[in-house]
mmCIF file of C-alpha atoms and ligand atoms in Angstrom:
data_model
loop_
_atom_site.group_PDB
_atom_site.id
_atom_site.type_symbol
_atom_site.label_atom_id
_atom_site.label_comp_id
_atom_site.label_asym_id
_atom_site.label_seq_id
_atom_site.Cartn_x
_atom_site.Cartn_y
_atom_site.Cartn_z
ATOM 1 C CA MET A 1193 -0.192 -0.059 0.128
ATOM 2 C CA THR A 1194 1.409 3.386 -0.911
ATOM 3 C CA ILE A 1195 0.507 6.109 1.413
ATOM 4 C CA GLU A 1196 0.481 9.847 0.031
ATOM 5 C CA LYS A 1197 1.710 12.394 2.648
ATOM 6 C CA PRO A 1198 -0.766 15.499 3.289
ATOM 7 C CA PRO A 1199 1.402 18.409 2.931
ATOM 8 C CA ILE A 1200 2.209 19.983 6.149
ATOM 9 C CA SER A 1201 -0.219 22.979 5.573
ATOM 10 C CA ALA A 1202 -3.034 20.180 5.042
ATOM 11 C CA ARG A 1203 -2.465 18.066 8.204
ATOM 12 C CA THR A 1204 -5.716 18.911 9.998
ATOM 13 C CA PRO A 1205 -8.734 16.858 8.616
ATOM 14 C CA SER A 1206 -10.910 18.942 6.031
ATOM 15 C CA ARG A 1207 -12.635 17.282 3.141
ATOM 16 C CA GLY A 1208 -14.765 14.269 2.979
ATOM 17 C CA LYS A 1209 -16.372 12.187 5.981
ATOM 18 C CA TRP A 1210 -14.215 11.298 8.839
ATOM 19 C CA PHE A 1211 -15.057 8.662 11.527
ATOM 20 C CA THR A 1212 -13.416 9.245 15.207
ATOM 21 C CA GLU A 1213 -13.200 7.101 18.336
ATOM 22 C CA LEU A 1214 -13.040 9.289 21.095
ATOM 23 C CA HIS A 1215 -10.320 7.719 23.511
ATOM 24 C CA SER A 1216 -10.740 10.204 26.169
ATOM 25 C CA PRO A 1217 -12.695 13.486 26.081
ATOM 26 C CA GLY A 1218 -9.573 15.075 24.318
ATOM 27 C CA ALA A 1219 -8.071 12.508 22.283
ATOM 28 C CA GLY A 1220 -9.156 9.874 19.748
ATOM 29 C CA PHE A 1221 -8.451 8.142 16.323
ATOM 30 C CA THR A 1222 -9.708 9.435 13.109
ATOM 31 C CA VAL A 1223 -9.831 7.934 9.688
ATOM 32 C CA ARG A 1224 -11.292 9.205 6.435
ATOM 33 C CA VAL A 1225 -14.415 7.148 5.140
ATOM 34 C CA LYS A 1226 -14.891 6.352 2.013
ATOM 35 C CA LYS A 1227 -18.308 4.709 2.416
ATOM 36 C CA THR A 1228 -20.528 3.289 5.225
ATOM 37 C CA LEU A 1229 -21.356 -0.317 4.139
ATOM 38 C CA PHE A 1230 -23.612 -1.088 6.763
ATOM 39 C CA SER A 1231 -24.945 0.637 10.103
ATOM 40 C CA GLY A 1232 -27.517 -1.280 12.367
ATOM 41 C CA LYS A 1233 -28.606 -1.805 15.817
ATOM 42 C CA SER A 1234 -28.695 -5.369 17.310
ATOM 43 C CA PRO A 1235 -30.230 -6.280 20.271
ATOM 44 C CA PHE A 1236 -26.777 -5.912 22.249
ATOM 45 C CA GLN A 1237 -25.080 -2.794 20.480
ATOM 46 C CA ASP A 1238 -24.502 -0.542 17.455
ATOM 47 C CA VAL A 1239 -22.758 -2.245 14.458
ATOM 48 C CA ALA A 1240 -21.159 -0.362 11.584
ATOM 49 C CA VAL A 1241 -18.815 -1.139 8.934
ATOM 50 C CA PHE A 1242 -17.064 1.520 7.165
ATOM 51 C CA ASP A 1243 -14.639 1.291 4.190
ATOM 52 C CA THR A 1244 -12.026 3.739 4.806
ATOM 53 C CA GLU A 1245 -9.358 5.191 2.899
ATOM 54 C CA ASP A 1246 -6.290 3.846 4.605
ATOM 55 C CA TYR A 1247 -7.326 0.928 7.036
ATOM 56 C CA GLY A 1248 -9.878 -0.959 4.418
ATOM 57 C CA HIS A 1249 -13.275 -2.143 5.817
ATOM 58 C CA MET A 1250 -13.336 -1.569 9.399
ATOM 59 C CA LEU A 1251 -15.718 -2.840 11.937
ATOM 60 C CA VAL A 1252 -17.081 -0.482 14.696
ATOM 61 C CA LEU A 1253 -19.050 -1.920 17.828
ATOM 62 C CA ASP A 1254 -20.727 0.739 20.008
ATOM 63 C CA GLY A 1255 -18.495 3.520 18.416
ATOM 64 C CA ALA A 1256 -15.280 1.452 19.389
ATOM 65 C CA VAL A 1257 -12.805 0.095 16.494
ATOM 66 C CA GLN A 1258 -12.715 -3.631 16.525
ATOM 67 C CA THR A 1259 -11.092 -4.945 13.424
ATOM 68 C CA THR A 1260 -9.700 -3.075 10.343
ATOM 69 C CA GLU A 1261 -8.185 -5.125 7.288
ATOM 70 C CA ARG A 1262 -4.997 -3.385 7.503
ATOM 71 C CA ASP A 1263 -4.006 -4.069 11.202
ATOM 72 C CA GLU A 1264 -6.165 -7.122 12.243
ATOM 73 C CA PHE A 1265 -3.148 -9.398 11.909
ATOM 74 C CA VAL A 1266 -1.417 -7.850 14.909
ATOM 75 C CA TYR A 1267 -4.168 -8.717 17.322
ATOM 76 C CA HIS A 1268 -5.517 -11.855 16.001
ATOM 77 C CA GLU A 1269 -2.055 -13.612 15.747
ATOM 78 C CA MET A 1270 -1.171 -12.340 18.961
ATOM 79 C CA LEU A 1271 -4.208 -13.385 20.695
ATOM 80 C CA VAL A 1272 -4.241 -16.891 19.270
ATOM 81 C CA HIS A 1273 -0.607 -17.999 18.444
ATOM 82 C CA VAL A 1274 0.636 -16.989 21.878
ATOM 83 C CA PRO A 1275 -1.658 -19.482 23.944
ATOM 84 C CA LEU A 1276 -1.489 -22.196 21.110
ATOM 85 C CA CYS A 1277 2.348 -22.053 20.759
ATOM 86 C CA ALA A 1278 2.591 -22.251 24.907
ATOM 87 C CA HIS A 1279 0.362 -25.227 25.066
ATOM 88 C CA PRO A 1280 2.068 -28.794 24.346
ATOM 89 C CA LYS A 1281 -1.029 -30.031 22.458
ATOM 90 C CA PRO A 1282 -4.019 -27.760 21.865
ATOM 91 C CA ARG A 1283 -6.473 -29.766 20.334
ATOM 92 C CA ARG A 1284 -9.969 -28.398 21.744
ATOM 93 C CA VAL A 1285 -10.119 -24.545 21.463
ATOM 94 C CA LEU A 1286 -12.982 -22.244 22.498
ATOM 95 C CA ILE A 1287 -13.149 -18.951 21.615
ATOM 96 C CA VAL A 1288 -15.586 -16.423 23.212
ATOM 97 C CA GLY A 1289 -16.790 -13.385 21.361
ATOM 98 C CA GLY A 1290 -14.489 -12.767 18.295
ATOM 99 C CA GLY A 1291 -17.486 -13.028 15.815
ATOM 100 C CA ASP A 1292 -15.415 -11.644 12.938
ATOM 101 C CA GLY A 1293 -13.809 -14.868 12.992
ATOM 102 C CA GLY A 1294 -10.025 -13.603 12.966
ATOM 103 C CA CYS A 1295 -8.919 -15.956 16.040
ATOM 104 C CA VAL A 1296 -10.878 -19.024 14.331
ATOM 105 C CA ARG A 1297 -8.907 -18.281 11.232
ATOM 106 C CA GLU A 1298 -5.666 -18.181 13.182
ATOM 107 C CA ALA A 1299 -6.349 -21.075 15.565
ATOM 108 C CA LEU A 1300 -7.259 -23.271 12.184
ATOM 109 C CA ARG A 1301 -3.694 -22.907 11.163
ATOM 110 C CA HIS A 1302 -2.543 -25.366 13.840
ATOM 111 C CA PRO A 1303 -2.781 -28.688 12.666
ATOM 112 C CA GLU A 1304 -3.111 -30.025 16.472
ATOM 113 C CA VAL A 1305 -6.369 -28.338 16.677
ATOM 114 C CA GLU A 1306 -9.232 -30.752 15.941
ATOM 115 C CA ARG A 1307 -12.296 -28.345 16.605
ATOM 116 C CA VAL A 1308 -12.613 -24.862 17.423
ATOM 117 C CA THR A 1309 -15.855 -23.811 19.117
ATOM 118 C CA LEU A 1310 -16.824 -19.913 18.508
ATOM 119 C CA VAL A 1311 -19.311 -18.763 20.777
ATOM 120 C CA GLU A 1312 -20.543 -15.209 19.964
ATOM 121 C CA ILE A 1313 -23.475 -13.303 21.480
ATOM 122 C CA ASP A 1314 -24.327 -11.170 18.517
ATOM 123 C CA GLN A 1315 -25.689 -12.738 15.173
ATOM 124 C CA MET A 1316 -25.209 -9.230 13.383
ATOM 125 C CA VAL A 1317 -21.482 -9.252 14.187
ATOM 126 C CA VAL A 1318 -21.132 -12.522 12.394
ATOM 127 C CA ASP A 1319 -23.492 -11.785 9.443
ATOM 128 C CA CYS A 1320 -21.684 -8.396 8.935
ATOM 129 C CA SER A 1321 -18.184 -9.908 9.054
ATOM 130 C CA ARG A 1322 -19.058 -12.783 6.667
ATOM 131 C CA LYS A 1323 -20.138 -10.279 4.142
ATOM 132 C CA PHE A 1324 -17.694 -7.383 4.754
ATOM 133 C CA PHE A 1325 -14.696 -9.210 6.087
ATOM 134 C CA PRO A 1326 -14.340 -12.128 3.854
ATOM 135 C CA THR A 1327 -10.284 -12.622 4.590
ATOM 136 C CA ILE A 1328 -11.034 -12.719 8.280
ATOM 137 C CA ALA A 1329 -14.383 -14.540 8.415
ATOM 138 C CA GLY A 1330 -13.517 -16.735 5.712
ATOM 139 C CA LYS A 1331 -12.868 -19.782 7.835
ATOM 140 C CA LEU A 1332 -16.082 -19.717 9.958
ATOM 141 C CA ASP A 1333 -17.366 -22.558 7.530
ATOM 142 C CA ASP A 1334 -14.422 -24.759 7.957
ATOM 143 C CA PRO A 1335 -15.507 -28.541 8.975
ATOM 144 C CA ARG A 1336 -13.161 -28.188 12.359
ATOM 145 C CA VAL A 1337 -15.409 -25.159 13.398
ATOM 146 C CA GLU A 1338 -18.659 -24.727 15.262
ATOM 147 C CA VAL A 1339 -20.286 -21.216 15.460
ATOM 148 C CA ARG A 1340 -22.926 -21.124 18.490
ATOM 149 C CA ILE A 1341 -24.605 -17.681 18.828
ATOM 150 C CA GLU A 1342 -25.339 -17.599 22.485
ATOM 151 C CA ASP A 1343 -24.009 -16.073 25.598
ATOM 152 C CA GLY A 1344 -20.308 -16.947 26.316
ATOM 153 C CA VAL A 1345 -20.787 -16.861 30.187
ATOM 154 C CA LYS A 1346 -23.461 -19.323 30.333
ATOM 155 C CA PHE A 1347 -21.910 -21.714 27.575
ATOM 156 C CA VAL A 1348 -18.727 -21.688 29.754
ATOM 157 C CA LYS A 1349 -20.492 -22.657 32.972
ATOM 158 C CA LYS A 1350 -22.020 -25.617 31.392
ATOM 159 C CA HIS A 1351 -18.675 -27.144 30.480
ATOM 160 C CA GLU A 1352 -16.026 -29.014 32.591
ATOM 161 C CA ARG A 1353 -12.616 -29.957 31.593
ATOM 162 C CA ALA A 1354 -13.624 -29.690 28.027
ATOM 163 C CA PHE A 1355 -10.796 -27.012 26.201
ATOM 164 C CA ASP A 1356 -7.170 -27.357 25.970
ATOM 165 C CA VAL A 1357 -7.215 -23.536 25.338
ATOM 166 C CA ILE A 1358 -10.079 -20.834 26.023
ATOM 167 C CA ILE A 1359 -9.725 -17.375 24.021
ATOM 168 C CA VAL A 1360 -11.819 -14.610 25.154
ATOM 169 C CA ASP A 1361 -12.015 -12.062 22.165
ATOM 170 C CA SER A 1362 -14.408 -9.527 23.667
ATOM 171 C CA THR A 1363 -15.284 -5.685 23.328
ATOM 172 C CA ASP A 1364 -14.178 -3.386 26.000
ATOM 173 C CA PRO A 1365 -15.526 -4.723 29.222
ATOM 174 C CA VAL A 1366 -18.581 -2.306 29.476
ATOM 175 C CA ASN A 1367 -22.130 -3.682 29.024
ATOM 176 C CA MET A 1368 -22.882 -7.320 27.777
ATOM 177 C CA ALA A 1369 -18.769 -7.979 27.763
ATOM 178 C CA SER A 1370 -18.271 -6.721 31.445
ATOM 179 C CA PRO A 1371 -19.208 -10.242 32.667
ATOM 180 C CA LEU A 1372 -16.398 -11.681 30.872
ATOM 181 C CA THR A 1373 -13.735 -10.103 33.083
ATOM 182 C CA ARG A 1374 -15.505 -10.684 36.379
ATOM 183 C CA ALA A 1375 -14.104 -13.396 39.023
ATOM 184 C CA THR A 1376 -17.059 -15.688 38.426
ATOM 185 C CA PHE A 1377 -16.471 -15.887 34.847
ATOM 186 C CA PHE A 1378 -12.635 -16.527 35.269
ATOM 187 C CA ARG A 1379 -13.446 -19.441 37.785
ATOM 188 C CA ALA A 1380 -15.907 -20.987 34.997
ATOM 189 C CA ALA A 1381 -13.165 -20.928 32.636
ATOM 190 C CA LYS A 1382 -10.836 -22.379 34.882
ATOM 191 C CA GLU A 1383 -13.193 -25.350 35.264
ATOM 192 C CA ALA A 1384 -13.964 -25.532 31.674
ATOM 193 C CA LEU A 1385 -10.124 -25.965 31.097
ATOM 194 C CA ALA A 1386 -8.703 -29.524 30.757
ATOM 195 C CA PRO A 1387 -5.646 -30.071 32.978
ATOM 196 C CA GLY A 1388 -2.731 -28.106 31.612
ATOM 197 C CA GLY A 1389 -4.974 -25.640 29.636
ATOM 198 C CA LEU A 1390 -4.388 -22.203 29.127
ATOM 199 C CA TYR A 1391 -6.865 -19.068 29.112
ATOM 200 C CA ALA A 1392 -6.086 -15.854 26.752
ATOM 201 C CA CYS A 1393 -7.948 -12.791 26.860
ATOM 202 C CA GLN A 1394 -7.471 -9.213 25.439
ATOM 203 C CA SER A 1395 -6.814 -7.030 28.669
ATOM 204 C CA GLN A 1396 -6.948 -3.518 27.398
ATOM 205 C CA GLY A 1397 -4.685 -0.830 26.979
ATOM 206 C CA PRO A 1398 -2.267 0.807 29.159
ATOM 207 C CA LEU A 1399 -2.614 4.155 28.231
ATOM 208 C CA PHE A 1400 -6.125 5.028 27.962
ATOM 209 C CA GLU A 1401 -7.795 1.919 29.938
ATOM 210 C CA MET A 1402 -5.111 1.449 32.833
ATOM 211 C CA LYS A 1403 -8.161 1.154 35.508
ATOM 212 C CA GLY A 1404 -9.777 -1.251 33.416
ATOM 213 C CA MET A 1405 -6.533 -3.255 32.508
ATOM 214 C CA ARG A 1406 -5.370 -3.103 36.550
ATOM 215 C CA ARG A 1407 -8.965 -4.477 37.392
ATOM 216 C CA ILE A 1408 -8.487 -7.176 34.797
ATOM 217 C CA ALA A 1409 -5.027 -8.174 35.925
ATOM 218 C CA ARG A 1410 -5.973 -8.281 39.822
ATOM 219 C CA THR A 1411 -9.187 -10.524 39.098
ATOM 220 C CA ILE A 1412 -7.261 -12.969 36.925
ATOM 221 C CA ARG A 1413 -4.626 -13.383 39.354
ATOM 222 C CA LYS A 1414 -6.871 -14.009 41.986
ATOM 223 C CA VAL A 1415 -8.638 -16.869 40.420
ATOM 224 C CA PHE A 1416 -5.700 -18.166 37.967
ATOM 225 C CA PRO A 1417 -2.513 -19.695 39.827
ATOM 226 C CA ASN A 1418 -0.166 -18.159 36.983
ATOM 227 C CA ALA A 1419 -1.337 -15.272 34.826
ATOM 228 C CA SER A 1420 0.892 -12.786 32.822
ATOM 229 C CA HIS A 1421 0.618 -10.033 30.522
ATOM 230 C CA TYR A 1422 1.994 -9.220 27.090
ATOM 231 C CA LEU A 1423 1.962 -6.488 24.568
ATOM 232 C CA ALA A 1424 1.230 -5.600 21.049
ATOM 233 C CA ASN A 1425 1.090 -2.702 18.913
ATOM 234 C CA ILE A 1426 -2.074 -1.988 17.532
ATOM 235 C CA PRO A 1427 -2.504 1.526 15.710
ATOM 236 C CA THR A 1428 -6.359 1.495 15.727
ATOM 237 C CA TYR A 1429 -6.770 0.971 19.206
ATOM 238 C CA PRO A 1430 -6.755 3.588 22.176
ATOM 239 C CA GLY A 1431 -3.027 4.537 22.649
ATOM 240 C CA GLY A 1432 -1.809 1.990 19.891
ATOM 241 C CA VAL A 1433 -0.266 -0.243 22.619
ATOM 242 C CA TRP A 1434 -2.559 -3.158 23.847
ATOM 243 C CA SER A 1435 -2.552 -5.575 26.474
ATOM 244 C CA PHE A 1436 -3.506 -9.257 26.509
ATOM 245 C CA ALA A 1437 -3.203 -11.875 29.297
ATOM 246 C CA LEU A 1438 -2.175 -15.466 29.588
ATOM 247 C CA ALA A 1439 -3.198 -17.570 32.514
ATOM 248 C CA GLY A 1440 -2.512 -21.055 33.193
ATOM 249 C CA LYS A 1441 -4.602 -23.330 35.375
ATOM 250 C CA SER A 1442 -1.415 -24.881 36.655
ATOM 251 C CA GLY A 1443 2.231 -25.212 36.127
ATOM 252 C CA LYS A 1444 4.588 -22.482 36.123
ATOM 253 C CA SER A 1445 4.580 -18.783 35.164
ATOM 254 C CA THR A 1446 2.715 -18.244 31.745
ATOM 255 C CA ALA A 1447 5.483 -15.617 30.829
ATOM 256 C CA SER A 1448 8.202 -18.181 30.899
ATOM 257 C CA ILE A 1449 6.714 -20.906 28.920
ATOM 258 C CA VAL A 1450 9.256 -21.753 26.137
ATOM 259 C CA PRO A 1451 6.868 -21.593 23.137
ATOM 260 C CA ARG A 1452 6.710 -24.516 20.585
ATOM 261 C CA PRO A 1453 7.874 -23.125 17.150
ATOM 262 C CA LEU A 1454 5.053 -22.350 14.860
ATOM 263 C CA PRO A 1455 3.905 -25.341 12.880
ATOM 264 C CA LYS A 1456 5.743 -25.723 9.614
ATOM 265 C CA GLY A 1457 4.376 -23.907 6.747
ATOM 266 C CA ILE A 1458 2.597 -21.200 8.885
ATOM 267 C CA ARG A 1459 3.651 -17.545 7.739
ATOM 268 C CA THR A 1460 2.669 -14.971 9.977
ATOM 269 C CA HIS A 1461 3.019 -11.196 9.822
ATOM 270 C CA TYR A 1462 3.569 -10.386 13.363
ATOM 271 C CA TYR A 1463 3.868 -13.176 15.401
ATOM 272 C CA THR A 1464 7.771 -14.655 15.793
ATOM 273 C CA THR A 1465 8.841 -16.923 18.448
ATOM 274 C CA GLY A 1466 11.146 -14.441 19.415
ATOM 275 C CA LEU A 1467 8.443 -11.719 19.545
ATOM 276 C CA HIS A 1468 6.369 -14.225 21.671
ATOM 277 C CA ARG A 1469 8.856 -14.270 24.610
ATOM 278 C CA ALA A 1470 9.882 -10.603 23.975
ATOM 279 C CA SER A 1471 6.065 -9.701 24.530
ATOM 280 C CA PHE A 1472 6.215 -10.354 27.872
ATOM 281 C CA HIS A 1473 8.980 -7.983 29.146
ATOM 282 C CA LEU A 1474 6.956 -5.276 30.033
ATOM 283 C CA PRO A 1475 7.732 -1.297 30.025
ATOM 284 C CA ARG A 1476 7.840 -0.287 33.578
ATOM 285 C CA TYR A 1477 4.710 1.957 33.520
ATOM 286 C CA VAL A 1478 2.817 -1.590 32.470
ATOM 287 C CA GLU A 1479 4.361 -3.318 34.977
ATOM 288 C CA GLU A 1480 3.094 -1.112 37.517
ATOM 289 C CA ILE A 1481 -0.282 -1.355 36.221
ATOM 290 C CA VAL A 1482 -0.467 -5.148 36.416
ATOM 291 C CA ARG A 1483 1.477 -5.634 39.550
HETATM 292 N N1 LIG O 159 -11.879 -6.833 20.247
HETATM 293 C C1 LIG O 159 -10.963 -6.080 21.295
HETATM 294 C C2 LIG O 159 -11.255 -4.394 20.810
HETATM 295 C C3 LIG O 159 -10.937 -3.492 21.886
HETATM 296 C C4 LIG O 159 -10.856 -2.412 21.127
HETATM 297 N N2 LIG O 159 -11.274 -1.281 22.170
HETATM 298 C C5 LIG O 159 -11.534 0.075 21.397
HETATM 299 N N3 LIG O 159 -11.240 0.448 20.443
HETATM 300 N N4 LIG O 159 -11.904 0.978 22.405
HETATM 301 C C6 LIG O 159 -11.492 -6.917 18.944
HETATM 302 C C7 LIG O 159 -12.162 -8.014 18.223
HETATM 303 C C8 LIG O 159 -11.286 -8.511 17.226
HETATM 304 N N5 LIG O 159 -11.879 -9.638 16.735
#
C-alpha cells in the first residue's frame, strides 16, 4: 500500500467524511471514510462497517474500533498464537466473542487443533463479518469449526475440563462484555479447561484504559495460579499499545513457558517465537499497572 503524505499545510482533516473514536474527552483516532457499508442496531449494540481510505474495511461496535483489514493481523495473531504455541498440544479450542472470525482463522492454522468452538452473542456481528470481511471471517465455515450464537458466560458454565485453550476476544468490558472480566467467569473458565489448559484474553490498553486493565489483572490473578500480561502494537486501538493476558490452570509462570515453534508452513506477519517471549517483557509503566 502506498501512503500519500498530506502536505504540512493540510495536516488537519478537512474534505470528506471522517470517523472518530474518542479515547478520552480530548483524544481519539480518526480515519477518512470512503463509504458506510453497514449501520445497524442489534439487540446488544450498535454495529457499523466503514470502508476507510487507509485501513480498509473497519468494524465498529458501540463506537469502538474492533477490526480493520489493515492491522487485524497483529491482534489476531497475538491473541491466538501465543496461547496455542505455549500449550503442548492444543486440540480443543474455545473462542468466546470474536464473531469476526479472525481468531478462528488463526487457530485453524495449527494442525493439532481438532475442533474450534466459537461462541458469539451477536448474530449481526457474524453476518456483517461474513459479508464485509471475507479475508477474516472466511474460515467460519471450516468443518473443524462450530459457530454458536449464545451467551459465552452461560456456555462456559456448562462445560467442565472440555477445552485445552480458551480465548476471550471481547469488546471493552462495558455492558454485555463486562461479565467476561469478572471473577465468576474466570472461575468457570478455569473449570472448563482441561488439565494443563491455558486461558488468553485481551486485557485493554495501558495508556487509556489503565483502570480497566488493572482490574482485569487483579481479578485474573485471584482466580488463576499463574497469569502474565503481554503487549502488541495495534495502531487502531486506544493509545496504539494493547495488552493481553495469558493464564494457566497449573504449572509455571505463563510468561516463562518456552513456546513451541510455529507449525511448519505457517507464515505470520507479526508473531514470531522471539517476539512471543519478548512481548512478556513489559515497560515499567505497564508493569506498574498489572503488579
Ligand atoms: N476486540 C477488542 C477490541 C477492543 C478495542 N477497544 C476500543 N477500540 N476502544 C476486537 C475484536 C477483534 N476480533
